Amino acid sequence: MICPRCANEKTSVKKTMKGFKNTRLRKCEKCGYVWLTEEKPVKDKEIIEYLEYLEDIGEFKK
Ligand SMILES: [Zn+2]
């Protein structure tokens, strides 16, 4: 993930709190900024269409 403060691409995950949504503590390798991200299931019409598109172009197989 790109650092929200300096836009550096080299960031690392320091801690992951797992559950129905995962919360991750991330740190930027360049400026040292620390922030939290959430990862959760997403399923709506747009995502399903996107998956179908990825299947069509051969980048995803069910
Ligand atoms: Zn940064």
GROMACS .gro file of C-alpha atoms and ligand atoms in nm:
model
   63
    1MET     CA    1   0.000   0.000   0.000
    2ILE     CA    2   0.115   0.354  -0.078
    3CYS     CA    3   0.195   0.580   0.218
    4PRO     CA    4  -0.091   0.834   0.265
    5ARG     CA    5   0.159   1.097   0.384
    6CYS     CA    6   0.452   1.085   0.141
    7ALA     CA    7   0.319   0.852  -0.135
    8ASN     CA    8   0.615   0.617  -0.097
    9GLU     CA    9   0.539   0.267  -0.227
   10LYS     CA   10   0.759   0.079   0.021
   11THR     CA   11   0.549   0.022   0.330
   12SER     CA   12   0.524  -0.278   0.559
   13VAL     CA   13   0.265  -0.450   0.776
   14LYS     CA   14   0.372  -0.446   1.141
   15LYS     CA   15   0.072  -0.618   1.294
   16THR     CA   16  -0.250  -0.786   1.176
   17MET     CA   17  -0.558  -0.818   1.394
   18LYS     CA   18  -0.774  -1.090   1.238
   19GLY     CA   19  -1.149  -1.126   1.248
   20PHE     CA   20  -1.447  -1.077   1.017
   21LYS     CA   21  -1.250  -0.778   0.911
   22ASN     CA   22  -0.873  -0.761   0.936
   23THR     CA   23  -0.713  -0.450   1.076
   24ARG     CA   24  -0.351  -0.395   0.986
   25LEU     CA   25  -0.094  -0.166   1.138
   26ARG     CA   26   0.128  -0.036   0.859
   27LYS     CA   27   0.443   0.165   0.854
   28CYS     CA   28   0.611   0.364   0.579
   29GLU     CA   29   0.976   0.268   0.529
   30LYS     CA   30   1.062   0.618   0.412
   31CYS     CA   31   0.895   0.873   0.641
   32GLY     CA   32   0.806   0.642   0.931
   33TYR     CA   33   0.434   0.726   0.922
   34VAL     CA   34   0.217   0.465   1.095
   35TRP     CA   35  -0.150   0.406   1.008
   36LEU     CA   36  -0.426   0.146   1.023
   37THR     CA   37  -0.607  -0.019   0.734
   38GLU     CA   38  -0.915  -0.241   0.730
   39GLU     CA   39  -0.972  -0.538   0.503
   40LYS     CA   40  -1.326  -0.669   0.481
   41PRO     CA   41  -1.541  -0.875   0.245
   42VAL     CA   42  -1.696  -0.676  -0.037
   43LYS     CA   43  -1.952  -0.822  -0.271
   44ASP     CA   44  -2.174  -0.608  -0.481
   45LYS     CA   45  -2.282  -0.584  -0.844
   46GLU     CA   46  -1.975  -0.389  -0.951
   47ILE     CA   47  -1.734  -0.640  -0.796
   48ILE     CA   48  -1.916  -0.934  -0.959
   49GLU     CA   49  -1.895  -0.759  -1.297
   50TYR     CA   50  -1.525  -0.691  -1.237
   51LEU     CA   51  -1.464  -1.061  -1.159
   52GLU     CA   52  -1.645  -1.159  -1.479
   53TYR     CA   53  -1.424  -0.916  -1.670
   54LEU     CA   54  -1.108  -1.066  -1.513
   55GLU     CA   55  -1.231  -1.414  -1.611
   56ASP     CA   56  -1.292  -1.295  -1.968
   57ILE     CA   57  -0.937  -1.164  -2.003
   58GLY     CA   58  -0.792  -1.476  -1.835
   59GLU     CA   59  -0.654  -1.313  -1.520
   60PHE     CA   60  -0.882  -1.496  -1.278
   61LYS     CA   61  -1.019  -1.850  -1.260
   62LYS     CA   62  -1.299  -1.958  -1.027
   63ZN      ZN   63   0.571   0.788   0.400
   0.00000   0.00000   0.00000
